[in-house]
Amino acid sequence: MIRRASAVLGILFFINFLNYADRYVLSAVLGLVSDDLHLSRGQEGWLATAFTLGYMFSSPIVANFADRWTRPRIVALCCLVWSLATLASGLAVGFKTLLLARILIGVGEAGFLTVGPPLIADAFSKESRGKALSVFYTGVPIGSACGFVLGGLLPGLHFMGAHSFGWRGTFMTVAIPGIIIAVVAWMLVDPPRGAQDTELGVHAPLPGKGTFWEQLALFRNRTFGLVTLALTGIAFATIPLLHWLPQFFGDVKHLDPSKANVMIGLTLILPGILGTLLGGWAGDRISRRGHPGGYLMVAAVGLTGGLICLWTAILATQPWIFFPALFFGVLFFMSCTPTLNTTIANISAPNARAMAYATVIFCMHAFGDTISPLLFGRLIGDHGLERAFLFMPVALLVSAAACVAGVFTIRGDLARTGERVTQLVRKSQAPRVR
């Protein structure tokens, strides 16, 4: 069995990397899939929405079990589900079968992202939690970039002489590591819930099972609501942008599709890693100085700076302008990932954290990227890719405003959560009268 915190973090990081690689490889090969299966623009949008529906509706169900059952086993099962669904994507014979595979990929990934961050939060203290979650979330840019790069390179590779991988072989290839790592995840030890949360008044592990009332208390937490709103705006804007980004650079910037995928991947990976690590580092430094809203401050700056860079990249006509603008835009945006997710971990009760992450996932997709790909597809059809890309990022201004508001509410919400958790621990330790 695997107990060491650094080993747990390393395994969960690698699973998160595969999570995003499997998710975005479709975007990289979307043109090939569409040509082969004769998909319309609307059906292309539905492939993104189908993933989101599976992701959204399964997360609260998995979280309900995760706050009660052994979490590493859930991680292993979820990893196996999405990897097998990725394998099935390569065997799709039409739009409906590919749609079903995308739903199942969403189910598996939602379960993992509901359980993974609480596992890390219980393995690391508050002083190192932000850094640990930053390492975990570097899997987002690395995996996303790898998905685009593999989707750009693998279809053109040949094996056994004349046979090329194509888009089908690409899906099958990227599915294999997930099946293997699921076996490793099964051997992780589940750390006690709340053992690291002395800052909330927890001086002993919380009861292993969460309750409905503890989960319901999340909805009375103002900062939690604002973080949910911020992430919803981010999902609304960025998911359709990434889904159509290769086609945007091909149709609007006139780059070769395979080169565009590789360039996008290379532009995402370095600034994504830097932004994620810098965001966690900056949030930790500000929070240690007595500002519990430090993570939200960093997120607000990242969203504002990223939006300016994104608009610059969309409007620029020369590669020497739009690729650097995209580079710094990704750096700014990715600084928000660890900061907002660390805030969720810090403001929620330890034995309701899985439900906290699941609630955020449900809301950000129900009101974010379930709607936006369909809207985006219609905008593309009516006004073209360039105008659609200019319109969608406006939602990021709402996200930035929510982060600023959260800076002023988090101190009170942390105090109330601490009081409630302390009462829960005392109740669990009180001797029972028979």
Short mmCIF file of C-alpha atoms in Angstrom, two decimals:
data_model
loop_
_atom_site.label_atom_id
_atom_site.label_comp_id
_atom_site.label_asym_id
_atom_site.label_seq_id
_atom_site.Cartn_x
_atom_site.Cartn_y
_atom_site.Cartn_z
CA MET A 1 0.00 0.00 0.00
CA ILE A 2 1.18 3.55 -0.82
CA ARG A 3 1.07 5.97 2.15
CA ARG A 4 3.76 8.63 1.63
CA ALA A 5 2.23 12.04 0.84
CA SER A 6 4.71 12.85 -1.93
CA ALA A 7 4.02 9.49 -3.62
CA VAL A 8 0.27 10.07 -3.40
CA LEU A 9 0.72 13.51 -4.94
CA GLY A 10 2.91 12.13 -7.74
CA ILE A 11 0.37 9.43 -8.67
CA LEU A 12 -2.57 11.84 -8.58
CA PHE A 13 -0.61 14.34 -10.67
CA PHE A 14 0.02 11.71 -13.35
CA ILE A 15 -3.66 10.71 -13.36
CA ASN A 16 -4.63 14.38 -13.71
CA PHE A 17 -2.20 14.70 -16.62
CA LEU A 18 -3.89 11.75 -18.36
CA ASN A 19 -7.27 13.20 -17.50
CA TYR A 20 -6.67 16.32 -19.57
CA ALA A 21 -4.72 14.59 -22.33
CA ASP A 22 -7.66 12.24 -22.95
CA ARG A 23 -10.10 15.13 -22.77
CA TYR A 24 -8.47 17.41 -25.34
CA VAL A 25 -7.20 14.90 -27.86
CA LEU A 26 -10.66 15.09 -29.45
CA SER A 27 -10.26 18.82 -30.06
CA ALA A 28 -6.95 18.16 -31.84
CA VAL A 29 -8.44 15.53 -34.18
CA LEU A 30 -11.92 17.07 -34.45
CA GLY A 31 -11.45 18.00 -38.10
CA LEU A 32 -10.45 14.42 -39.01
CA VAL A 33 -13.31 12.93 -37.01
CA SER A 34 -15.80 15.35 -38.53
CA ASP A 35 -14.69 14.55 -42.08
CA ASP A 36 -14.75 10.80 -41.50
CA LEU A 37 -18.09 10.65 -39.67
CA HIS A 38 -19.66 13.56 -41.63
CA LEU A 39 -20.46 15.69 -38.58
CA SER A 40 -22.12 19.09 -38.72
CA ARG A 41 -20.96 22.10 -36.69
CA GLY A 42 -23.87 21.53 -34.34
CA GLN A 43 -22.85 17.89 -33.79
CA GLU A 44 -19.29 19.02 -33.08
CA GLY A 45 -20.71 21.28 -30.38
CA TRP A 46 -22.76 18.40 -28.97
CA LEU A 47 -19.61 16.32 -28.49
CA ALA A 48 -18.34 18.96 -26.05
CA THR A 49 -21.76 19.28 -24.40
CA ALA A 50 -22.14 15.48 -24.02
CA PHE A 51 -18.84 15.33 -22.13
CA THR A 52 -20.03 18.14 -19.91
CA LEU A 53 -23.38 16.49 -19.16
CA GLY A 54 -21.68 13.28 -18.04
CA TYR A 55 -19.17 15.31 -16.05
CA MET A 56 -21.81 17.48 -14.41
CA PHE A 57 -24.48 14.98 -13.37
CA SER A 58 -22.11 12.27 -12.12
CA SER A 59 -20.01 14.51 -9.84
CA PRO A 60 -22.55 14.91 -6.96
CA ILE A 61 -23.30 11.19 -7.03
CA VAL A 62 -19.62 10.24 -6.82
CA ALA A 63 -19.00 12.90 -4.15
CA ASN A 64 -21.75 11.49 -1.98
CA PHE A 65 -19.88 8.18 -1.92
CA ALA A 66 -16.46 9.86 -1.65
CA ASP A 67 -17.34 11.60 1.62
CA ARG A 68 -18.22 8.17 3.02
CA TRP A 69 -16.14 5.48 1.27
CA THR A 70 -12.47 4.75 0.54
CA ARG A 71 -11.43 7.47 -1.88
CA PRO A 72 -8.44 5.84 -3.68
CA ARG A 73 -10.69 3.00 -4.85
CA ILE A 74 -13.06 5.55 -6.36
CA VAL A 75 -10.12 7.26 -8.09
CA ALA A 76 -9.02 3.94 -9.60
CA LEU A 77 -12.50 3.06 -10.86
CA CYS A 78 -13.04 6.52 -12.37
CA CYS A 79 -9.68 6.40 -14.14
CA LEU A 80 -10.55 2.99 -15.59
CA VAL A 81 -13.97 4.20 -16.79
CA TRP A 82 -12.69 7.21 -18.73
CA SER A 83 -9.73 5.28 -20.18
CA LEU A 84 -11.99 2.53 -21.51
CA ALA A 85 -14.35 5.20 -22.89
CA THR A 86 -11.40 6.85 -24.66
CA LEU A 87 -10.52 3.48 -26.15
CA ALA A 88 -14.15 3.12 -27.29
CA SER A 89 -13.96 6.56 -28.98
CA GLY A 90 -11.48 5.07 -31.43
CA LEU A 91 -14.01 2.37 -32.28
CA ALA A 92 -16.95 4.75 -32.82
CA VAL A 93 -18.93 4.02 -35.99
CA GLY A 94 -20.98 7.21 -35.99
CA PHE A 95 -22.06 10.30 -34.12
CA LYS A 96 -24.21 8.48 -31.51
CA THR A 97 -21.53 6.02 -30.43
CA LEU A 98 -18.94 8.78 -30.16
CA LEU A 99 -21.45 10.85 -28.17
CA LEU A 100 -21.93 7.99 -25.68
CA ALA A 101 -18.18 7.58 -25.29
CA ARG A 102 -17.80 11.30 -24.55
CA ILE A 103 -20.48 11.07 -21.84
CA LEU A 104 -18.63 8.20 -20.15
CA ILE A 105 -15.32 10.10 -20.33
CA GLY A 106 -17.06 12.95 -18.51
CA VAL A 107 -18.39 10.54 -15.85
CA GLY A 108 -14.93 9.14 -15.11
CA GLU A 109 -13.13 12.48 -15.10
CA ALA A 110 -15.71 14.15 -12.85
CA GLY A 111 -15.34 11.40 -10.29
CA PHE A 112 -11.58 11.82 -10.19
CA LEU A 113 -11.63 15.63 -9.93
CA THR A 114 -14.20 15.37 -7.15
CA VAL A 115 -12.02 13.03 -5.09
CA GLY A 116 -8.43 13.95 -6.02
CA PRO A 117 -8.16 17.44 -4.46
CA PRO A 118 -9.69 16.40 -1.08
CA LEU A 119 -7.20 13.51 -0.94
CA ILE A 120 -4.34 15.98 -1.35
CA ALA A 121 -5.87 18.40 1.15
CA ASP A 122 -5.92 15.63 3.77
CA ALA A 123 -2.35 14.56 2.98
CA PHE A 124 -0.77 18.04 3.32
CA SER A 125 -0.99 20.79 5.95
CA LYS A 126 -2.34 24.25 5.16
CA GLU A 127 1.23 25.62 4.94
CA SER A 128 2.06 23.24 2.07
CA ARG A 129 -1.41 22.57 0.67
CA GLY A 130 -1.34 25.39 -1.86
CA LYS A 131 2.00 24.21 -3.23
CA ALA A 132 0.80 20.59 -3.36
CA LEU A 133 -2.37 21.53 -5.23
CA SER A 134 -0.28 23.67 -7.59
CA VAL A 135 1.79 20.60 -8.47
CA PHE A 136 -1.41 18.57 -8.93
CA TYR A 137 -2.93 21.18 -11.24
CA THR A 138 0.16 21.44 -13.43
CA GLY A 139 -1.35 18.30 -14.90
CA VAL A 140 -3.93 20.58 -16.53
CA PRO A 141 -1.60 22.48 -18.92
CA ILE A 142 0.76 19.55 -19.43
CA GLY A 143 -2.05 17.12 -20.15
CA SER A 144 -3.98 19.58 -22.32
CA ALA A 145 -0.87 20.41 -24.32
CA CYS A 146 -0.01 16.73 -24.66
CA GLY A 147 -3.52 16.06 -25.96
CA PHE A 148 -3.11 18.71 -28.67
CA VAL A 149 0.42 17.60 -29.56
CA LEU A 150 -0.46 13.90 -29.75
CA GLY A 151 -3.58 14.75 -31.72
CA GLY A 152 -1.41 16.70 -34.15
CA LEU A 153 1.34 14.08 -34.53
CA LEU A 154 -0.11 10.59 -34.06
CA PRO A 155 -2.71 10.57 -36.88
CA GLY A 156 0.03 11.04 -39.47
CA LEU A 157 2.39 8.39 -38.10
CA HIS A 158 2.62 5.05 -39.91
CA PHE A 159 3.06 1.52 -38.63
CA MET A 160 3.52 -1.73 -40.51
CA GLY A 161 4.46 0.20 -43.62
CA ALA A 162 1.39 1.79 -45.16
CA HIS A 163 -1.06 1.91 -42.25
CA SER A 164 -1.38 5.24 -40.40
CA PHE A 165 -2.60 5.72 -36.85
CA GLY A 166 -5.37 8.07 -37.92
CA TRP A 167 -7.75 9.53 -35.37
CA ARG A 168 -8.90 6.05 -34.27
CA GLY A 169 -5.39 4.86 -33.44
CA THR A 170 -4.76 8.13 -31.61
CA PHE A 171 -7.66 7.54 -29.19
CA MET A 172 -6.60 3.94 -28.58
CA THR A 173 -2.99 4.92 -27.90
CA VAL A 174 -3.74 7.61 -25.31
CA ALA A 175 -6.16 5.27 -23.46
CA ILE A 176 -3.54 2.66 -22.54
CA PRO A 177 -1.64 4.55 -19.74
CA GLY A 178 -4.90 5.28 -17.90
CA ILE A 179 -5.77 1.59 -17.68
CA ILE A 180 -2.34 0.86 -16.19
CA ILE A 181 -2.31 3.71 -13.64
CA ALA A 182 -5.79 2.73 -12.40
CA VAL A 183 -4.20 -0.43 -10.93
CA VAL A 184 -1.60 1.69 -9.10
CA ALA A 185 -4.26 4.07 -7.73
CA TRP A 186 -6.08 1.12 -6.18
CA MET A 187 -3.11 0.68 -3.79
CA LEU A 188 -3.18 4.22 -2.33
CA VAL A 189 -4.01 4.61 1.37
CA ASP A 190 -6.90 6.94 2.25
CA PRO A 191 -5.60 9.59 4.74
CA PRO A 192 -7.86 10.47 7.73
CA ARG A 193 -10.27 13.30 6.95
CA GLY A 194 -9.36 16.52 8.75
CA ALA A 195 -6.14 15.35 10.41
CA GLN A 196 -4.21 18.24 8.78
CA ASP A 197 -6.80 20.98 9.47
CA THR A 198 -5.67 22.43 12.80
CA GLU A 199 -6.36 25.90 11.37
CA LEU A 200 -10.10 25.04 11.48
CA GLY A 201 -9.90 23.89 15.06
CA VAL A 202 -9.55 20.22 14.15
CA HIS A 203 -7.15 18.46 16.51
CA ALA A 204 -8.25 14.93 15.65
CA PRO A 205 -9.54 13.27 12.50
CA LEU A 206 -13.17 13.98 11.72
CA PRO A 207 -15.67 11.13 11.49
CA GLY A 208 -15.05 9.15 8.32
CA LYS A 209 -18.58 9.68 7.07
CA GLY A 210 -19.93 13.05 6.06
CA THR A 211 -23.56 13.97 6.59
CA PHE A 212 -26.18 15.66 4.49
CA TRP A 213 -26.29 18.63 6.87
CA GLU A 214 -22.54 19.21 6.63
CA GLN A 215 -22.81 19.21 2.86
CA LEU A 216 -25.83 21.52 2.95
CA ALA A 217 -23.83 24.05 5.00
CA LEU A 218 -21.77 24.79 1.89
CA PHE A 219 -24.67 26.78 0.47
CA ARG A 220 -24.55 29.21 3.42
CA ASN A 221 -20.89 29.98 2.69
CA ARG A 222 -20.70 33.24 0.71
CA THR A 223 -17.10 32.76 -0.41
CA PHE A 224 -17.92 29.29 -1.68
CA GLY A 225 -20.73 30.77 -3.77
CA LEU A 226 -18.44 33.44 -5.21
CA VAL A 227 -15.73 30.92 -6.10
CA THR A 228 -18.39 28.79 -7.78
CA LEU A 229 -19.52 31.82 -9.80
CA ALA A 230 -15.92 32.59 -10.80
CA LEU A 231 -15.28 29.05 -12.01
CA THR A 232 -18.60 28.99 -13.85
CA GLY A 233 -17.60 32.07 -15.83
CA ILE A 234 -14.21 30.54 -16.61
CA ALA A 235 -15.82 27.31 -17.86
CA PHE A 236 -18.35 29.26 -19.96
CA ALA A 237 -15.60 31.15 -21.74
CA THR A 238 -12.65 28.80 -22.01
CA ILE A 239 -14.08 25.35 -22.79
CA PRO A 240 -15.55 26.28 -26.21
CA LEU A 241 -12.45 28.36 -26.98
CA LEU A 242 -10.22 25.31 -26.47
CA HIS A 243 -12.65 23.05 -28.34
CA TRP A 244 -12.41 25.17 -31.50
CA LEU A 245 -8.91 26.60 -31.02
CA PRO A 246 -7.18 24.39 -33.63
CA GLN A 247 -9.80 25.29 -36.22
CA PHE A 248 -9.49 28.98 -35.29
CA PHE A 249 -5.76 28.98 -35.99
CA GLY A 250 -6.33 27.06 -39.20
CA ASP A 251 -9.26 29.09 -40.60
CA VAL A 252 -8.48 32.56 -39.19
CA LYS A 253 -4.70 32.52 -38.74
CA HIS A 254 -4.17 30.30 -41.82
CA LEU A 255 -1.85 27.77 -40.16
CA ASP A 256 -1.54 24.15 -41.25
CA PRO A 257 -3.78 22.06 -38.89
CA SER A 258 -1.02 19.68 -37.75
CA LYS A 259 1.38 22.57 -37.13
CA ALA A 260 -1.34 24.53 -35.37
CA ASN A 261 -1.95 21.66 -32.91
CA VAL A 262 1.76 21.37 -32.13
CA MET A 263 2.17 25.15 -31.74
CA ILE A 264 -0.89 25.36 -29.49
CA GLY A 265 0.45 22.50 -27.37
CA LEU A 266 3.88 24.11 -27.01
CA THR A 267 2.28 27.48 -26.24
CA LEU A 268 0.10 25.93 -23.54
CA ILE A 269 2.60 23.75 -21.72
CA LEU A 270 5.36 26.13 -20.49
CA PRO A 271 3.15 29.09 -19.51
CA GLY A 272 0.61 26.65 -18.08
CA ILE A 273 3.20 25.14 -15.77
CA LEU A 274 4.66 28.53 -14.84
CA GLY A 275 1.26 30.10 -14.25
CA THR A 276 0.04 27.21 -12.09
CA LEU A 277 3.16 27.15 -9.91
CA LEU A 278 3.40 30.95 -9.66
CA GLY A 279 -0.27 31.21 -8.73
CA GLY A 280 0.10 28.78 -5.85
CA TRP A 281 3.37 30.39 -4.71
CA ALA A 282 1.93 33.93 -4.78
CA GLY A 283 -1.26 32.85 -3.01
CA ASP A 284 0.75 31.11 -0.27
CA ARG A 285 2.95 34.16 0.30
CA ILE A 286 0.04 36.59 0.56
CA SER A 287 -1.97 34.24 2.81
CA ARG A 288 0.96 33.74 5.20
CA ARG A 289 1.03 37.50 5.75
CA GLY A 290 -2.43 37.38 7.31
CA HIS A 291 -4.55 37.79 4.19
CA PRO A 292 -6.75 34.66 3.84
CA GLY A 293 -8.08 36.09 0.57
CA GLY A 294 -4.60 36.05 -0.98
CA TYR A 295 -5.50 33.21 -3.35
CA LEU A 296 -8.52 35.16 -4.58
CA MET A 297 -6.42 38.29 -5.14
CA VAL A 298 -4.09 36.32 -7.37
CA ALA A 299 -7.04 34.84 -9.28
CA ALA A 300 -8.58 38.28 -9.91
CA VAL A 301 -5.29 39.60 -11.33
CA GLY A 302 -4.85 36.47 -13.42
CA LEU A 303 -8.31 36.69 -14.96
CA THR A 304 -7.97 40.37 -15.84
CA GLY A 305 -4.49 40.04 -17.31
CA GLY A 306 -5.41 36.88 -19.17
CA LEU A 307 -8.44 38.49 -20.79
CA ILE A 308 -6.37 41.38 -22.13
CA CYS A 309 -3.79 38.96 -23.58
CA LEU A 310 -6.48 36.74 -25.10
CA TRP A 311 -8.15 39.60 -26.94
CA THR A 312 -4.73 40.70 -28.20
CA ALA A 313 -4.07 37.19 -29.55
CA ILE A 314 -7.45 37.03 -31.29
CA LEU A 315 -7.09 40.41 -33.01
CA ALA A 316 -3.42 40.15 -33.96
CA THR A 317 -2.59 39.25 -37.55
CA GLN A 318 1.08 38.31 -37.14
CA PRO A 319 2.37 35.13 -35.41
CA TRP A 320 5.05 37.13 -33.55
CA ILE A 321 2.20 38.95 -31.79
CA PHE A 322 -0.54 36.36 -31.30
CA PHE A 323 1.67 33.50 -30.05
CA PRO A 324 3.38 35.60 -27.29
CA ALA A 325 -0.03 37.05 -26.37
CA LEU A 326 -1.44 33.53 -26.10
CA PHE A 327 1.62 32.51 -24.05
CA PHE A 328 1.07 35.21 -21.42
CA GLY A 329 -2.70 34.76 -21.53
CA VAL A 330 -2.32 31.09 -20.60
CA LEU A 331 0.17 32.03 -17.87
CA PHE A 332 -2.32 34.48 -16.33
CA PHE A 333 -5.31 32.14 -16.64
CA MET A 334 -3.54 29.12 -15.18
CA SER A 335 -2.59 31.06 -12.06
CA CYS A 336 -6.31 30.89 -11.21
CA THR A 337 -6.52 27.09 -11.16
CA PRO A 338 -4.59 26.31 -7.95
CA THR A 339 -5.70 29.50 -6.19
CA LEU A 340 -9.44 28.94 -6.62
CA ASN A 341 -9.20 25.22 -5.84
CA THR A 342 -7.10 25.84 -2.74
CA THR A 343 -9.74 28.31 -1.60
CA ILE A 344 -12.41 25.61 -1.96
CA ALA A 345 -10.34 23.22 0.17
CA ASN A 346 -9.72 25.85 2.85
CA ILE A 347 -13.29 27.10 3.26
CA SER A 348 -15.08 23.72 3.30
CA ALA A 349 -15.37 21.20 6.14
CA PRO A 350 -12.84 18.37 5.66
CA ASN A 351 -15.45 15.62 5.52
CA ALA A 352 -17.60 17.55 3.04
CA ARG A 353 -14.82 18.55 0.64
CA ALA A 354 -15.69 16.02 -2.04
CA MET A 355 -19.23 17.41 -2.13
CA ALA A 356 -17.79 20.94 -2.22
CA TYR A 357 -15.78 20.15 -5.34
CA ALA A 358 -18.71 18.25 -6.84
CA THR A 359 -21.06 21.19 -6.27
CA VAL A 360 -18.63 23.51 -8.00
CA ILE A 361 -18.28 21.06 -10.90
CA PHE A 362 -22.05 20.75 -11.25
CA CYS A 363 -22.70 24.50 -11.18
CA MET A 364 -19.83 25.53 -13.44
CA HIS A 365 -20.96 23.07 -16.09
CA ALA A 366 -24.73 23.36 -15.65
CA PHE A 367 -24.54 27.13 -16.07
CA GLY A 368 -21.25 27.32 -17.95
CA ASP A 369 -20.00 24.98 -20.64
CA THR A 370 -23.18 22.95 -21.06
CA ILE A 371 -24.65 26.04 -22.67
CA SER A 372 -21.63 27.74 -24.18
CA PRO A 373 -20.50 25.20 -26.84
CA LEU A 374 -23.98 25.18 -28.38
CA LEU A 375 -24.10 28.98 -28.25
CA PHE A 376 -20.57 29.14 -29.61
CA GLY A 377 -21.39 26.81 -32.49
CA ARG A 378 -24.33 29.01 -33.44
CA LEU A 379 -22.21 32.16 -33.21
CA ILE A 380 -19.62 30.58 -35.50
CA GLY A 381 -22.31 29.74 -38.03
CA ASP A 382 -23.82 33.24 -37.92
CA HIS A 383 -20.78 35.49 -37.46
CA GLY A 384 -17.64 33.43 -38.07
CA LEU A 385 -14.89 32.17 -35.78
CA GLU A 386 -13.15 35.49 -35.11
CA ARG A 387 -16.23 37.34 -33.83
CA ALA A 388 -17.30 34.33 -31.76
CA PHE A 389 -13.87 34.22 -30.13
CA LEU A 390 -14.13 37.91 -29.24
CA PHE A 391 -17.55 37.53 -27.65
CA MET A 392 -17.09 34.48 -25.38
CA PRO A 393 -14.33 35.84 -23.07
CA VAL A 394 -16.61 38.59 -21.70
CA ALA A 395 -17.79 36.09 -19.05
CA LEU A 396 -14.30 36.26 -17.52
CA LEU A 397 -15.04 39.80 -16.29
CA VAL A 398 -17.80 38.34 -14.10
CA SER A 399 -15.34 35.79 -12.74
CA ALA A 400 -12.80 38.48 -11.86
CA ALA A 401 -15.47 40.53 -10.04
CA ALA A 402 -16.52 37.45 -8.02
CA CYS A 403 -12.92 36.90 -6.92
CA VAL A 404 -12.62 40.51 -5.74
CA ALA A 405 -15.86 40.18 -3.74
CA GLY A 406 -14.60 36.95 -2.16
CA VAL A 407 -11.57 38.76 -0.72
CA PHE A 408 -13.98 40.66 1.57
CA THR A 409 -16.08 37.64 2.67
CA ILE A 410 -13.54 34.86 3.22
CA ARG A 411 -12.38 35.83 6.71
CA GLY A 412 -15.86 35.59 8.19
CA ASP A 413 -16.66 32.39 6.31
CA LEU A 414 -13.46 30.72 7.54
CA ALA A 415 -14.35 31.60 11.13
CA ARG A 416 -17.86 30.14 10.80
CA THR A 417 -16.53 26.95 9.19
CA GLY A 418 -13.98 26.60 11.99
CA GLU A 419 -16.66 26.93 14.66
CA ARG A 420 -18.86 24.32 13.01
CA VAL A 421 -16.00 21.86 12.52
CA THR A 422 -14.84 22.27 16.13
CA GLN A 423 -18.35 21.46 17.35
CA LEU A 424 -18.44 18.41 15.10
CA VAL A 425 -15.13 17.09 16.49
CA ARG A 426 -16.24 17.64 20.10
CA LYS A 427 -19.50 15.84 19.38
CA SER A 428 -17.69 12.89 17.83
CA GLN A 429 -15.31 12.62 20.82
CA ALA A 430 -17.99 12.97 23.51
CA PRO A 431 -18.57 9.70 25.43
CA ARG A 432 -21.85 8.04 24.59
CA VAL A 433 -24.30 7.54 27.44
CA ARG A 434 -25.75 4.02 27.50
#
